[in-house]
Coordinates of C-alpha atoms and ligand atoms in Angstrom, one line a residue:
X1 CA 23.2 20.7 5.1
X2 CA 19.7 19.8 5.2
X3 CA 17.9 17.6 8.7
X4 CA 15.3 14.8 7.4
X5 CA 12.9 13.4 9.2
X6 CA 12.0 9.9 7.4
X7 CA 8.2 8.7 8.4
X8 CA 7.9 4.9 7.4
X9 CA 11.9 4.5 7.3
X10 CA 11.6 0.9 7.7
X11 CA 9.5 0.2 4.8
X12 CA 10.5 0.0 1.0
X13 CA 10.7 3.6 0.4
X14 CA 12.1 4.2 3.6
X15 CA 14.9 1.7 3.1
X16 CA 15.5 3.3 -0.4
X17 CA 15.6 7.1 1.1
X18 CA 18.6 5.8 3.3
X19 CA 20.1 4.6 1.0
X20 CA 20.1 7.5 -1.4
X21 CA 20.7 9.7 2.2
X22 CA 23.7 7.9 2.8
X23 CA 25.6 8.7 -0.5
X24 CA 25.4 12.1 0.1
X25 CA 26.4 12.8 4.4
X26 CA 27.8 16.4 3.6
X27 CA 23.8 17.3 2.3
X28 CA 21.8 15.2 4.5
X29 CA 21.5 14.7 8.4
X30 CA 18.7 11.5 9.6
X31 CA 16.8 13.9 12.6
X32 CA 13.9 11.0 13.3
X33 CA 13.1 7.8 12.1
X34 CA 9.9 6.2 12.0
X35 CA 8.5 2.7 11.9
X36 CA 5.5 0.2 12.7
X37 CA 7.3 -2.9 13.1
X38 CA 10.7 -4.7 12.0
X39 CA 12.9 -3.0 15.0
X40 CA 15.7 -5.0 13.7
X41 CA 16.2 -2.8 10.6
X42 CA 14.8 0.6 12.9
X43 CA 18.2 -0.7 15.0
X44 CA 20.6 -1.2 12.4
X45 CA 19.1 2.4 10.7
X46 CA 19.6 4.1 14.4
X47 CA 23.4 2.4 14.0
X48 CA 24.2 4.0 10.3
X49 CA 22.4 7.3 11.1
X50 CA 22.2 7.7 14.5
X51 CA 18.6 10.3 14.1
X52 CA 17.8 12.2 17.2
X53 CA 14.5 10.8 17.6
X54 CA 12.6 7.6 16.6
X55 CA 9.1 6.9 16.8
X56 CA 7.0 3.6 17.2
X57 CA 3.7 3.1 16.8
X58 CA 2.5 1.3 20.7
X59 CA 4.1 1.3 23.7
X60 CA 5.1 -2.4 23.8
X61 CA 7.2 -2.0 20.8
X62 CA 8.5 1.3 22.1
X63 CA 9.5 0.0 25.2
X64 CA 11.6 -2.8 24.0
X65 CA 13.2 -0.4 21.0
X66 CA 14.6 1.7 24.4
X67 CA 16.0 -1.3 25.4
X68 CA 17.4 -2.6 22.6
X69 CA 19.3 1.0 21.9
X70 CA 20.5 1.1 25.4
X71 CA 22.6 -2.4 25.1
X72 CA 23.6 -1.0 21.2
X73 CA 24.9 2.0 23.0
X74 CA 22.8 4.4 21.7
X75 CA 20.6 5.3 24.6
X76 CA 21.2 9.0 23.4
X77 CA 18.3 8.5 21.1
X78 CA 15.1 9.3 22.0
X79 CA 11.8 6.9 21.6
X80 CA 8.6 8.5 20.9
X81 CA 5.2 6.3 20.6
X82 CA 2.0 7.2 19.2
X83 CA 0.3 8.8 16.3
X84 CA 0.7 12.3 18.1
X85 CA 4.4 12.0 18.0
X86 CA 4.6 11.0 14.2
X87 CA 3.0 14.5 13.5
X88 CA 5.5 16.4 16.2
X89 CA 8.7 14.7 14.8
X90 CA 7.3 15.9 11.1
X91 CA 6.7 19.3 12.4
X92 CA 10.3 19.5 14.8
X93 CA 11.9 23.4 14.0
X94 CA 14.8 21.9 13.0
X95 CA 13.3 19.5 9.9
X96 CA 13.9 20.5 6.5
X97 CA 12.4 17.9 4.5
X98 CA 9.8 15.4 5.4
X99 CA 9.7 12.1 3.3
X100 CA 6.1 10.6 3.5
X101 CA 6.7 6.8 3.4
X102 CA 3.7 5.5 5.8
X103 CA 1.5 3.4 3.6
X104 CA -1.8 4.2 3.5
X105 CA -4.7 6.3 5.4
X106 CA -1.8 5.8 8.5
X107 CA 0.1 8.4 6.8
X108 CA -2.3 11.3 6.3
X109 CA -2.1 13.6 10.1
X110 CA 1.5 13.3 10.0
X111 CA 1.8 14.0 6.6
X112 CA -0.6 16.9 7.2
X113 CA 1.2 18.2 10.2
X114 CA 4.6 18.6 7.6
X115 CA 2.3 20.5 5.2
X116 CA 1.2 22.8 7.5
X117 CA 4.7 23.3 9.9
X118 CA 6.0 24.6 5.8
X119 CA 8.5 21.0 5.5
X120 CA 9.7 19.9 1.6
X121 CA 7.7 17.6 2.1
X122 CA 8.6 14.5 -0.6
X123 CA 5.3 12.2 -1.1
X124 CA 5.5 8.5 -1.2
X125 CA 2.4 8.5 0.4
X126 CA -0.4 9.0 -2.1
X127 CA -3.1 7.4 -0.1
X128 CA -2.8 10.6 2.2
X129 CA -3.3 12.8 -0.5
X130 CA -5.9 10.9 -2.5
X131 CA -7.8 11.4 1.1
X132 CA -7.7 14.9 2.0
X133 CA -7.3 15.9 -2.0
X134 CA -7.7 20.1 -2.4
X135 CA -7.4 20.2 1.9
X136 CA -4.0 19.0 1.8
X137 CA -2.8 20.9 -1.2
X138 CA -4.7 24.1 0.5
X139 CA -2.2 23.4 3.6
X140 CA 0.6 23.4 0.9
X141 CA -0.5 26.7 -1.2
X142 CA -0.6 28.3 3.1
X143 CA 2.1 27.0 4.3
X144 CA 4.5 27.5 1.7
X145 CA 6.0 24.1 1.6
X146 CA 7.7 22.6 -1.4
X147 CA 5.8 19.3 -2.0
X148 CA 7.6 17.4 -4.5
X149 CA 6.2 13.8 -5.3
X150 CA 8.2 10.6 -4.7
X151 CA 6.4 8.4 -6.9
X152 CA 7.9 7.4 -9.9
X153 CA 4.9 8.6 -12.7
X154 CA 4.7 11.5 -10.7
X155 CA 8.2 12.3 -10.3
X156 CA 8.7 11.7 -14.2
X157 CA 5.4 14.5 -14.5
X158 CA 6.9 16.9 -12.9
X159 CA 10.5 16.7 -14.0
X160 CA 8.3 17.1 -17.6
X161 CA 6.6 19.9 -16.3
X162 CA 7.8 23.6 -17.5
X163 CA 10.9 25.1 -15.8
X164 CA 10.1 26.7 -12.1
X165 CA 6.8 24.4 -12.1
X166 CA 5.2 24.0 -8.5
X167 CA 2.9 21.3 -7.1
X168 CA -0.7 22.5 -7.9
X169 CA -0.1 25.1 -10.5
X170 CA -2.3 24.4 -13.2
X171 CA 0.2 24.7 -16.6
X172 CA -2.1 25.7 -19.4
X173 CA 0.4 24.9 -22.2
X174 CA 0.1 21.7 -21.1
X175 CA -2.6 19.2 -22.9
X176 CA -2.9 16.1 -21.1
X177 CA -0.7 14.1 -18.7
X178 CA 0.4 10.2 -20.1
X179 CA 0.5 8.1 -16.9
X180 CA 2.5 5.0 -17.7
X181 CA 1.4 1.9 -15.7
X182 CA 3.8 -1.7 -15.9
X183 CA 0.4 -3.7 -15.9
X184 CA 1.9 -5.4 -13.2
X185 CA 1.7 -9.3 -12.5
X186 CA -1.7 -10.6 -14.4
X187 CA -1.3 -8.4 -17.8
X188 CA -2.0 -11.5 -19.9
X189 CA -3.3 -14.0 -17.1
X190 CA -5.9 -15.2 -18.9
X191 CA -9.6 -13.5 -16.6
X192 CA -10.8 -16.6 -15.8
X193 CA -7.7 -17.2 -13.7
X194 CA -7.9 -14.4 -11.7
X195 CA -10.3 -15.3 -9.3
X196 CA -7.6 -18.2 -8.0
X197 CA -4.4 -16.0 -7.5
X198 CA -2.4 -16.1 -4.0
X199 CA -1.6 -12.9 -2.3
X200 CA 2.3 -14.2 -2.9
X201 CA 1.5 -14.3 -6.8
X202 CA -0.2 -11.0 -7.0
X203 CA 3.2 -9.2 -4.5
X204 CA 5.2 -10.7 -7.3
X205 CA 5.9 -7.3 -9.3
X206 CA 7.7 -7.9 -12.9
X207 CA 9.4 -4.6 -12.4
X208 CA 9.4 -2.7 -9.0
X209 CA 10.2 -4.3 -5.6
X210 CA 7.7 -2.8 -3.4
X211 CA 5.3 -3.1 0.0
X212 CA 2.9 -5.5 0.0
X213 CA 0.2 -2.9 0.5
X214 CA 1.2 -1.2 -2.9
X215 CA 2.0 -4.5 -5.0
X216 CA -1.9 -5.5 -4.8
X217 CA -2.6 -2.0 -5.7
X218 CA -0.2 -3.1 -9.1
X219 CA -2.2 -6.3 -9.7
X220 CA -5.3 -5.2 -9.6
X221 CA -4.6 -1.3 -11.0
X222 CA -5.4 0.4 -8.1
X223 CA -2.4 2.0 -7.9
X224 CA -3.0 3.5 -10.9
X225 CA -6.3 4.9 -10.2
X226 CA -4.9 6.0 -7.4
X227 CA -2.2 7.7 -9.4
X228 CA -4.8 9.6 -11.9
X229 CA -6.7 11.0 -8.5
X230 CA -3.0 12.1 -7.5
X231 CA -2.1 13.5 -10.6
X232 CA -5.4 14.9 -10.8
X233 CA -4.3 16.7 -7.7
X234 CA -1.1 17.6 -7.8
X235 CA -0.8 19.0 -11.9
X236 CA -3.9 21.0 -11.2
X237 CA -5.9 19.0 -14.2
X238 CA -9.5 17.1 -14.7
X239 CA -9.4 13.3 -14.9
X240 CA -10.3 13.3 -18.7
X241 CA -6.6 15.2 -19.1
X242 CA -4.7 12.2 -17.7
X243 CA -4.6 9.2 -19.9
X244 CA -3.0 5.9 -18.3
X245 CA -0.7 3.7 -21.1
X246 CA 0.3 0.6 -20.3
X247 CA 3.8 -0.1 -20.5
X248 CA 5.4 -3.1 -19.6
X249 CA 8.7 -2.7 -19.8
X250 CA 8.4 0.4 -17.2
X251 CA 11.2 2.5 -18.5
X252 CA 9.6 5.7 -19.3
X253 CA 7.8 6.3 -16.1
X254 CA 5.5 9.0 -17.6
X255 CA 4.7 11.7 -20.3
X256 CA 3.5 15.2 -20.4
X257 CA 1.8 16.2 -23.6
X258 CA 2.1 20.0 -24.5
X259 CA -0.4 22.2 -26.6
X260 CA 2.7 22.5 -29.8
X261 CA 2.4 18.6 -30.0
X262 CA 5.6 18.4 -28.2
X263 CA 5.6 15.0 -25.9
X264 CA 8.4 14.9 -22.7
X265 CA 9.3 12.0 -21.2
X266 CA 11.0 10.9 -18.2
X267 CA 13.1 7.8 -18.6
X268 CA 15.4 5.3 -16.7
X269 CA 15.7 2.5 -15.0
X270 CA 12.9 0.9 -12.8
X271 CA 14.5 2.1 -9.2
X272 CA 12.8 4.3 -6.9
X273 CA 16.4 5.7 -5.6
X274 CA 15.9 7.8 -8.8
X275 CA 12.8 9.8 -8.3
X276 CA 14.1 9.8 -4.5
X277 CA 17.3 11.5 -5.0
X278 CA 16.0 13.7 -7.9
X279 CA 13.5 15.1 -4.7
X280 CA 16.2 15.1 -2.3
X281 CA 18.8 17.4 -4.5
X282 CA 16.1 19.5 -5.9
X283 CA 16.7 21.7 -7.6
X284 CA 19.8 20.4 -8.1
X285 CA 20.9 16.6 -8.7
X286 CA 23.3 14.3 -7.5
X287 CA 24.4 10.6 -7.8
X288 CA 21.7 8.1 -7.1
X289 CA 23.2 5.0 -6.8
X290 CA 21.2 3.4 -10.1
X291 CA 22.7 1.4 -12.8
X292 CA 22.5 3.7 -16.0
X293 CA 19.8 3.0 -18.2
X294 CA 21.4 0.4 -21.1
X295 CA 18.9 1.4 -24.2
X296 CA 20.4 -1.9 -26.3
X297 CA 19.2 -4.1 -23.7
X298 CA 15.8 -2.4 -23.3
X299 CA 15.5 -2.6 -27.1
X300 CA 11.7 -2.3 -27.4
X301 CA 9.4 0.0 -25.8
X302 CA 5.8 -1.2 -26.0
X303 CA 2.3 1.0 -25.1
X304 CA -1.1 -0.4 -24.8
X305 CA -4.3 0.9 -24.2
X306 CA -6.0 0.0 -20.3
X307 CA -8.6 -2.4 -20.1
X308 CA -11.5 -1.6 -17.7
X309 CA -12.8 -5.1 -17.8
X310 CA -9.6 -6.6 -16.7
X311 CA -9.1 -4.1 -14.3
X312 CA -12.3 -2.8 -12.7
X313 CA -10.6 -0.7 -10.0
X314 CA -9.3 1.5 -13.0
X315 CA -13.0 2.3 -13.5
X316 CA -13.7 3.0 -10.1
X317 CA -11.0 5.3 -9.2
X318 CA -12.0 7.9 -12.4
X319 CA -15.6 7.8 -11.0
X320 CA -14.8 8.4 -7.4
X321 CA -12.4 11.6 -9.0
X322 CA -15.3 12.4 -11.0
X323 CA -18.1 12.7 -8.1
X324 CA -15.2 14.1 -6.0
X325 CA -16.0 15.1 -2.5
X326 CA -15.2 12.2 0.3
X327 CA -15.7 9.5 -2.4
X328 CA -11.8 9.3 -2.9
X329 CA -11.5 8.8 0.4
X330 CA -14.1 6.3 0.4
X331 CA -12.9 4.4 -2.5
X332 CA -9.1 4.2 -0.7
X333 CA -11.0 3.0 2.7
X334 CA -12.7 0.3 1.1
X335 CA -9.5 -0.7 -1.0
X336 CA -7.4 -0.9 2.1
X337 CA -9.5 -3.3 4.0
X338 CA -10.4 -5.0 0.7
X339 CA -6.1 -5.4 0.4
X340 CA -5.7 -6.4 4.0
X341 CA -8.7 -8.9 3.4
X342 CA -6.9 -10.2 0.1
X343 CA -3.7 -10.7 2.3
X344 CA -5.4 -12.5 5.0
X345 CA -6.6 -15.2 2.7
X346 CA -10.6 -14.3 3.4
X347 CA -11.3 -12.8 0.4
X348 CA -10.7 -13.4 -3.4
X349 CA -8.9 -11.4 -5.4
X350 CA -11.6 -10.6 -7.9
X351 CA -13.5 -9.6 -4.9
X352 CA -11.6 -6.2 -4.3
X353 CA -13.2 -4.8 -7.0
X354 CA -16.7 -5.6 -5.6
X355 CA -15.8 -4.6 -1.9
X356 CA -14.9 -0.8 -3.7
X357 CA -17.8 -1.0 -5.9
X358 CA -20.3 -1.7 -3.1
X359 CA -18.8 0.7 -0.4
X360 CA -18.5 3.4 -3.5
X361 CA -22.5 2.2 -3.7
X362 CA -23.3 3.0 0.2
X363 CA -21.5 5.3 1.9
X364 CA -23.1 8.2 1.7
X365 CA -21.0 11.1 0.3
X366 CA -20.4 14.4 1.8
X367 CA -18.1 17.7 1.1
X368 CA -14.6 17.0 1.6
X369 CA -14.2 20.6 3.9
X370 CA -12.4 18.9 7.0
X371 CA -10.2 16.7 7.7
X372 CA -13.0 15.2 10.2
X373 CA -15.2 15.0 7.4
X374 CA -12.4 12.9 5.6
X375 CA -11.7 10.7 8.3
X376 CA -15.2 10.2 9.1
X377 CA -15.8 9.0 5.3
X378 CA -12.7 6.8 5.9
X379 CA -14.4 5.4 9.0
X380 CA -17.7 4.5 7.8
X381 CA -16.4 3.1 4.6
X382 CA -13.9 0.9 6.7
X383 CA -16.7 -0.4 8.4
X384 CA -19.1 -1.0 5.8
X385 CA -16.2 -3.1 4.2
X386 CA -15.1 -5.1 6.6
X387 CA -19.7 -6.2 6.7
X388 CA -19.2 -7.0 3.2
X389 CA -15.9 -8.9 3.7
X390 CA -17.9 -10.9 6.4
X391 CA -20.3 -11.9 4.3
X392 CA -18.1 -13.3 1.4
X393 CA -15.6 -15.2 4.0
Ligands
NAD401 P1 6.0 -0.6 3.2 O1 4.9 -1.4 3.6 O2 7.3 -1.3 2.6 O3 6.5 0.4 4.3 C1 5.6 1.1 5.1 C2 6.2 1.9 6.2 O4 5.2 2.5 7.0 C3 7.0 1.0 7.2 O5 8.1 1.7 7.8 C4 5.9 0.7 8.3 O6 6.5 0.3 9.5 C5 5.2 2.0 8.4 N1 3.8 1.8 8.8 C6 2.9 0.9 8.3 N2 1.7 1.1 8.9 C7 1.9 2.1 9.8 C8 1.0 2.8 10.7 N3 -0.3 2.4 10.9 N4 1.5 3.8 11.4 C9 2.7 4.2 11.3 N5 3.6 3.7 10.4 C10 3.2 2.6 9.7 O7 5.4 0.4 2.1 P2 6.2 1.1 0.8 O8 6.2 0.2 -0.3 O9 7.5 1.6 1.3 O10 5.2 2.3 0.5 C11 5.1 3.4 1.3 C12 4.2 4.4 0.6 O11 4.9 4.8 -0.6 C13 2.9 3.9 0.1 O12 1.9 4.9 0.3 C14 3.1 3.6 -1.3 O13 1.9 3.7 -2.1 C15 4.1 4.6 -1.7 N6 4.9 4.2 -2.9 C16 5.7 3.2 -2.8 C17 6.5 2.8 -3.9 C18 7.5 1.7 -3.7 O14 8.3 1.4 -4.7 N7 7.5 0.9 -2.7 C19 6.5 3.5 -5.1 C20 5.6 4.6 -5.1 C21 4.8 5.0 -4.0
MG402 MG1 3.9 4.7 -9.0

């Protein structure tokens, strides 16, 4: 029996981790839940799998959560607020495994804090890592935690990857890592168009049913670059080793590419309850709750190359691994107040490109060797982006 502690259980991921959780009560127990907003599905999650502790974000919402579990008769569990008490329920003694579901830059200290206490720690959360990039996988290699990733390309990588393969070995007999990407919703929109798309059209995945944070990131390919600094990362490889394929029908959701000219894939069905309940049995498997994948109605598997013109952030994110330092950080800064601008209605969406591009342009760059250093990047590059955003809304 292992205890989870589930940061960001109310989100997409979160919701799916439960899920998978719940098939399986004689291998997993729910030790802390934690959430932003939506206290209705934090209640009804506190119901099912009645966690020890949750934790809220402020005090207000906090405050009423206590309430609300005192009339469900649950006042047994404990309400936490802050940002301090994301990183002490990741960290508890008695947490196995920490799943890393907070989107974005949010996510990184508590994250951190499961690296370093020695967690499983099973990462949804790439932002965190794109951030803190050889700091956060040095706090792995110390610690001794298993880090086994949650997203789907990355999941597919390392279930490719030789047998007994941990997070940030480098494999030699390996040539080059094929990072599938869907296209997401404007692979054939024709550019012009673009600039005109609602944030409701651009959330509108063809294949995954996600946050709205990460189904920009799809749209504009963000996500992907993203994904290559992530891969870069956690396979231990240079950018020029990890080649993104566009593949709409997302069904193999990556390749690794071996020095023999032999080429593993990882296939099934577009549901993340796969890669989450390969990382939650590991090293063993168990019953997901997917539909098996039906190869006569997939029929046809298609591969094309990226284009950079049609999706500038691709560009962006292999020169910001390239330059390296806090540049990641400052290209993921810059693209989450670009997103949240997107969202908002005050910016285009052709314009998230530019907010990077100029941020990418003015922040100066430093060593990443802290995490202050990190979060200071973050900082400066938030604020130089929400300027720009000013000055196109
Ligand atoms: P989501 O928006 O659906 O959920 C985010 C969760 O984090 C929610 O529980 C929310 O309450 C919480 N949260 C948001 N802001 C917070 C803050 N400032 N402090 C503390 N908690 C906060 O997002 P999601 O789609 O579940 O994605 C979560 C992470 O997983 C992202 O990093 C994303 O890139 C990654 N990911 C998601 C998918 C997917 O299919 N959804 C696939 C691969 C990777
Ligand atoms: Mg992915």
């Amino acid at each position: 029996m292992k205890n989870i502690c589930i940061l960001g259980s109310t989100g997409s991921i979160g919701v799916n981790t439960l899920d998978v959780v719940g098939r399986h009560p004689d291998r997993y127990r729910v030790v802390a839940l934690t959430a932003n907003n939506n206290l209705e599905r934090l209640l009804e999650q506190c119901r099912t799998h009645r966690p020890a502790y949750t934790v809220l974000l402020d005090e207000a919402k906090a405050k009423t959560f206590r309430e609300q579990l005192v009339s469900a008769g649950l006042a047994d569990i404990k309400v936490l607020c802050g940002t301090a008490a994301l990183e002490e329920v990741a960290s508890l003694p008695q947490v196995d495994t920490v799943m890393a579901a907070i989107v974005g830059a949010a996510g990184l200290l508590p994250t951190l804090a499961a690296a370093r206490a020695g967690k499983t720690v099973l990462l949804a959360n790439k932002e965190a890592l794109v951030m803190s990039g050889q700091l956060f996988m040095a706090e792995v290699v110390r610690s001794g935690a298993d880090l086994l990733p949650i997203d789907s390309e990355h999941n597919a990588i390392y279930q490719c990857m030789p047998a007994n393969y941990h997070a940030g070995r480098h494999a030699a007999e390996v040539r080059r890592i094929l990072l599938t990407a869907s296209g997401g919703p404007f692979l054939k929109t024709p550019i012009s168009e673009l600039t005109g798309v609602t944030p409701d059209q651009a959330c509108a995945h063809p294949k995954w049913v996600m946050g709205r944070k990460i189904s920009v990131d799809s749209a504009t390919m963000m996500n992907k670059g993203l994904e290559v600094i992530e891969a870069c990362l956690l396979f231990n490889v240079p950018p020029e080793d990890v080649q993104v394929v566009i593949h709409p029908q997302s069904v193999i959701h990556s390749l690794v590419d071996y020095v023999d000219g032999t080429v593993l894939a990882q296939m099934g069905n577009p549901d993340m309850r796969i890669p989450i309940a390969y990382a939650l049995a590991w090293p063993d498997r168990f019953d997901s709750g997917a539909e098996p994948l039906d190869l006569f109605k997939v029929r046809q598997l298609n591969f094309e190359e990226p284009d950079f013109e049609r999706f500038p952030n691709l560009r962006l994110a292999y020169e910001a691994v390239r330059a390296g330092g806090t540049m990641p950080a400052v290209l993921n800064a810059a693209n989450e107040v670009a997103v949240a601008s997107f969202l908002d209605t005050q910016i285009r969406f052709t314009a998230i490109p530019s907010i990077i591009e100029h941020c990418m342009e003015t922040v100066p760059i430093a060593a990443a060797d802290s995490i202050s250093a990190v979060l200071a990047a973050d900082e400066e590059a938030r604020r130089v982006a929400r300027e720009f955003v000013h000055t196109l809304s």
